[in-house]
CSV table of C-alpha atoms in Angstrom, one decimal:
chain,number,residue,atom,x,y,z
N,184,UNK,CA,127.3,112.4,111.7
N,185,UNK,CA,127.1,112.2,115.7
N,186,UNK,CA,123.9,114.5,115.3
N,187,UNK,CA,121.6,114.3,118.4
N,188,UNK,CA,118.3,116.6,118.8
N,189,UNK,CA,118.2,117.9,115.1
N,190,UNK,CA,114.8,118.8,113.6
N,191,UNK,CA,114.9,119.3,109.6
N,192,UNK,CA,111.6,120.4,108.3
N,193,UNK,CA,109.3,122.1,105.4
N,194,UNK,CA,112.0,121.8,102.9
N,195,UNK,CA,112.2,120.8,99.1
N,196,UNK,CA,115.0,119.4,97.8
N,197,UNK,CA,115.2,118.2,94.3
N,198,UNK,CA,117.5,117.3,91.2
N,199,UNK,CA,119.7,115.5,93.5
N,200,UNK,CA,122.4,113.9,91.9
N,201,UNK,CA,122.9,111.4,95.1
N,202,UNK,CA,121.0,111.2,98.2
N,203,UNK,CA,118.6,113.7,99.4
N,204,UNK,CA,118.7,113.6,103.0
N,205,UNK,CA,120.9,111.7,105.1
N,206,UNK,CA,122.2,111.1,108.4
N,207,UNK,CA,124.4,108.7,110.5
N,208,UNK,CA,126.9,107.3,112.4
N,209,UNK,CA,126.4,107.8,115.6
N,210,UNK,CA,123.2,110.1,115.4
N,211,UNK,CA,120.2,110.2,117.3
N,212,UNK,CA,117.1,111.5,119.0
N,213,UNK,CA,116.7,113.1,115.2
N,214,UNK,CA,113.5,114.1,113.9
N,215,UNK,CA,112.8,114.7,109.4
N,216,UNK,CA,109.4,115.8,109.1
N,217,UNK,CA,107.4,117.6,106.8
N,218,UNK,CA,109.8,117.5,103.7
N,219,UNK,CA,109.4,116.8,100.1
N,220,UNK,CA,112.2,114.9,98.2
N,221,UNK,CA,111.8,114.1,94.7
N,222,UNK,CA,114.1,113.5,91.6
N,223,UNK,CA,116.8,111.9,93.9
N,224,UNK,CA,120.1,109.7,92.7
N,225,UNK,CA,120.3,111.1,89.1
N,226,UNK,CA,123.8,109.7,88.8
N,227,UNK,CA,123.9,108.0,85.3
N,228,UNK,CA,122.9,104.4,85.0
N,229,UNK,CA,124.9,103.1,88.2
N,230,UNK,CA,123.4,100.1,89.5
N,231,UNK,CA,126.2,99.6,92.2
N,232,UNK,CA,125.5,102.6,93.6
N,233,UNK,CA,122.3,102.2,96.0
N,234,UNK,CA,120.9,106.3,97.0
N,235,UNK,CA,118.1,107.2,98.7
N,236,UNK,CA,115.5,109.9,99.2
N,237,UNK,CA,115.8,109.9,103.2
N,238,UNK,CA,118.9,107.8,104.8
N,239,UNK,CA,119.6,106.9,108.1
N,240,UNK,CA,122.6,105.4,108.1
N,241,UNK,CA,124.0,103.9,111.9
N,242,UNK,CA,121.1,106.0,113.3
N,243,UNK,CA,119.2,105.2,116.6
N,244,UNK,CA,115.9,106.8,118.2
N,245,UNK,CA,115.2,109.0,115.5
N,246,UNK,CA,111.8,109.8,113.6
N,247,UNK,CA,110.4,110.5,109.8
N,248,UNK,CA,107.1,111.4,109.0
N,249,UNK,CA,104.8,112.8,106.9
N,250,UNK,CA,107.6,113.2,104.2
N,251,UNK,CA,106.6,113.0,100.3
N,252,UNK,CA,109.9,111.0,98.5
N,253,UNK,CA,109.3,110.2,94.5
N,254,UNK,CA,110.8,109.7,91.4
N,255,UNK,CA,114.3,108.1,92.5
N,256,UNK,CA,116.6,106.8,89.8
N,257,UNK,CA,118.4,103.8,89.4
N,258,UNK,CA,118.4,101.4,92.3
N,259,UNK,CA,117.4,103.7,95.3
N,260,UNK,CA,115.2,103.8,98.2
N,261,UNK,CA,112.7,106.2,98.9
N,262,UNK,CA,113.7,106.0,102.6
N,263,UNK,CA,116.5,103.7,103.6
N,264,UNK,CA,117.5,102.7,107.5
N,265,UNK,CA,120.7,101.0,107.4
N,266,UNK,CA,124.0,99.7,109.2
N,267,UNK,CA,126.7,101.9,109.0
N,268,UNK,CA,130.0,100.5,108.5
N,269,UNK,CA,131.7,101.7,111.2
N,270,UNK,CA,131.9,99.4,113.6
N,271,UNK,CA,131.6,101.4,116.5
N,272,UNK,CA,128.5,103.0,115.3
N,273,UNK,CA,126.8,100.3,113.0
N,274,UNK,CA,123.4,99.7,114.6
N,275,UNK,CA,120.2,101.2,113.1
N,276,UNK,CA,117.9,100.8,115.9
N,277,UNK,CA,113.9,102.2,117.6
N,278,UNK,CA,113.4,104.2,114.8
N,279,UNK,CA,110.0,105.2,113.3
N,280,UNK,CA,108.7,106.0,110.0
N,281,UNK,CA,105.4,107.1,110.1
N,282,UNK,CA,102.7,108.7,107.4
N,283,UNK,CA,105.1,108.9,104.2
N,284,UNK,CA,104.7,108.7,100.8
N,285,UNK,CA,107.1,107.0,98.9
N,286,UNK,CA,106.3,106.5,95.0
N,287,UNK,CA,107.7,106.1,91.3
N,288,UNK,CA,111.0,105.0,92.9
N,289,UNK,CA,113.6,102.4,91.8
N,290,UNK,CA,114.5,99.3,93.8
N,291,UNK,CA,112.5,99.6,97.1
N,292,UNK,CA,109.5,101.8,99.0
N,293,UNK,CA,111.2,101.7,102.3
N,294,UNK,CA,114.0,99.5,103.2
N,295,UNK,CA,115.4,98.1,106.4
N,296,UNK,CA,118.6,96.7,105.7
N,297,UNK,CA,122.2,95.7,107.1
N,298,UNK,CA,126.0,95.5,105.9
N,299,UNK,CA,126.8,92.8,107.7
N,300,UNK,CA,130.1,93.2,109.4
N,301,UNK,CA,132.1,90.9,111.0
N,302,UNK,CA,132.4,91.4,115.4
N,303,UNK,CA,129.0,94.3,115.1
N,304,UNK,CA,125.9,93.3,116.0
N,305,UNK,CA,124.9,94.1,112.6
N,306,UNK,CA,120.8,94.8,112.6
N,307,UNK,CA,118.6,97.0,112.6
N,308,UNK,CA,116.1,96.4,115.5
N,309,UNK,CA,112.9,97.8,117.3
N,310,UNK,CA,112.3,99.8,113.9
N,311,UNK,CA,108.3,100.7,113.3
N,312,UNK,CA,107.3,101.4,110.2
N,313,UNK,CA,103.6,102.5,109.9
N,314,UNK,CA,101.1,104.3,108.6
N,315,UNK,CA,103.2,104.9,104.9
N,316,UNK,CA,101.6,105.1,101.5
N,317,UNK,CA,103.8,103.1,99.0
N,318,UNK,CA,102.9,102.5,95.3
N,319,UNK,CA,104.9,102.6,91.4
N,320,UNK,CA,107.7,101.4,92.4
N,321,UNK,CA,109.4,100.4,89.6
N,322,UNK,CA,111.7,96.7,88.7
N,323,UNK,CA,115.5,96.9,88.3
N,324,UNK,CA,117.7,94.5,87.4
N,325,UNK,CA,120.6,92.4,89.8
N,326,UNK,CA,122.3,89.9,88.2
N,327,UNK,CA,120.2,89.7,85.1
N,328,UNK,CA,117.3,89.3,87.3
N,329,UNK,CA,114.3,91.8,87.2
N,330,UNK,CA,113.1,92.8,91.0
N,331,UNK,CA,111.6,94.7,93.4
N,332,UNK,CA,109.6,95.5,96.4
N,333,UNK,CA,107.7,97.9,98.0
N,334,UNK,CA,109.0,97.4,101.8
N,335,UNK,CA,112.1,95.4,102.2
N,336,UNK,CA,113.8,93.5,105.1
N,337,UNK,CA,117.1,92.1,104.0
N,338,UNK,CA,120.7,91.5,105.1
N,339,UNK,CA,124.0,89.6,105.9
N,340,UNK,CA,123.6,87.3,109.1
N,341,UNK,CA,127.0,86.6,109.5
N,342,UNK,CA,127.1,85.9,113.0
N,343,UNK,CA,123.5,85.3,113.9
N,344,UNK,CA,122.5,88.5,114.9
N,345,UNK,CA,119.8,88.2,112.8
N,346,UNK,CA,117.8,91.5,113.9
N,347,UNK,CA,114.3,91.5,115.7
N,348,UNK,CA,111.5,93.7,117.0
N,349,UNK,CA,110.9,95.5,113.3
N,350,UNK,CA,107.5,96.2,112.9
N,351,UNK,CA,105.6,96.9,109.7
N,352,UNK,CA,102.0,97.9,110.6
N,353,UNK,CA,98.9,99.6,108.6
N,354,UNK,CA,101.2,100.6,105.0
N,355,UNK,CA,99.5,101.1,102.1
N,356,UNK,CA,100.6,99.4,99.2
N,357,UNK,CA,100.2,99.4,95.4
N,358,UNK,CA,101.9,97.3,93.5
N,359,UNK,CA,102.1,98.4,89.3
């Protein structure tokens, strides 16, 4: 949290019993690059609990690329960029994922998302996402209802701040 100017690089992390790489609140000017995550969120059947190969979480300006994320478990994301809920810190915004591989993950690819909190400007915005290989990413089931989805946009708009300037360009994607 409040990390500015941190490269992490050429590292393997797996058998990860929550998420494998995060970082937040407050953080920027960040760079994850050249990593390879896989067997992430092993915590035993817990659908309520949403973990992720790569997190940013409240980040702003930072980078991930070329970054190999697979086989997550139960409802996670092989690379997540989402609003803190802090208040002070909640925005997710100009990041850029570029030239992953994200595959044989549960519940999304790559995912821009928001809490929603009341009196925060509560999107992400000015995120790029390009250039990423997604494919086998695998259903699970909310509310008796089987989903998924490879990249994901999604949120609470509260108060209308309903997030703009994301961009999605040139991904790869295979659905099974």
């Amino acid at each position: 949290f409040n990390s500015a100017n941190i490269t992490v690089q050429n590292n393997v992390i797996s058998n990860v019993f929550h998420t494998g790489m995060a970082s937040g609140v407050g953080s920027h000017n960040n760079t994850i690059r050249h990593n390879i995550i896989k067997n992430y969120n092993l915590i035993p059947n817990d659908l309520s609990n949403r973990s992720h190969g790569i997190e940013l979480l409240g980040e702003s300006d930072s980078l991930i690329y070329n970054n190999i994320v697979y086989n997550g478990n139960d409802n996670g994301s092989g690379i997540s960029l989402a609003n803190s809920q802090d208040p002070n810190f909640s925005q997710n915004n100009n990041n850029k994922v570029f030239h992953n591989t994200v595959y044989s993950t549960n519940y999304s690819g790559i995912s821009v998302s928001s809490n929603g909190l009341f009196g925060t400007n509560n999107w992400a915005n000015n995120n790029q996402i390009k250039n990423n290989i997604v494919y086998g990413i695998q259903q699970y089931q909310s509310e008796g209802e089987l989903l998924h989805g490879e990249l994901r946009v999604y949120g609470y708009d509260y108060e209308g701040n309903n997030g703009y300037g994301n961009i999605f360009e040139n991904n790869l994607i295979q659905d099974f």
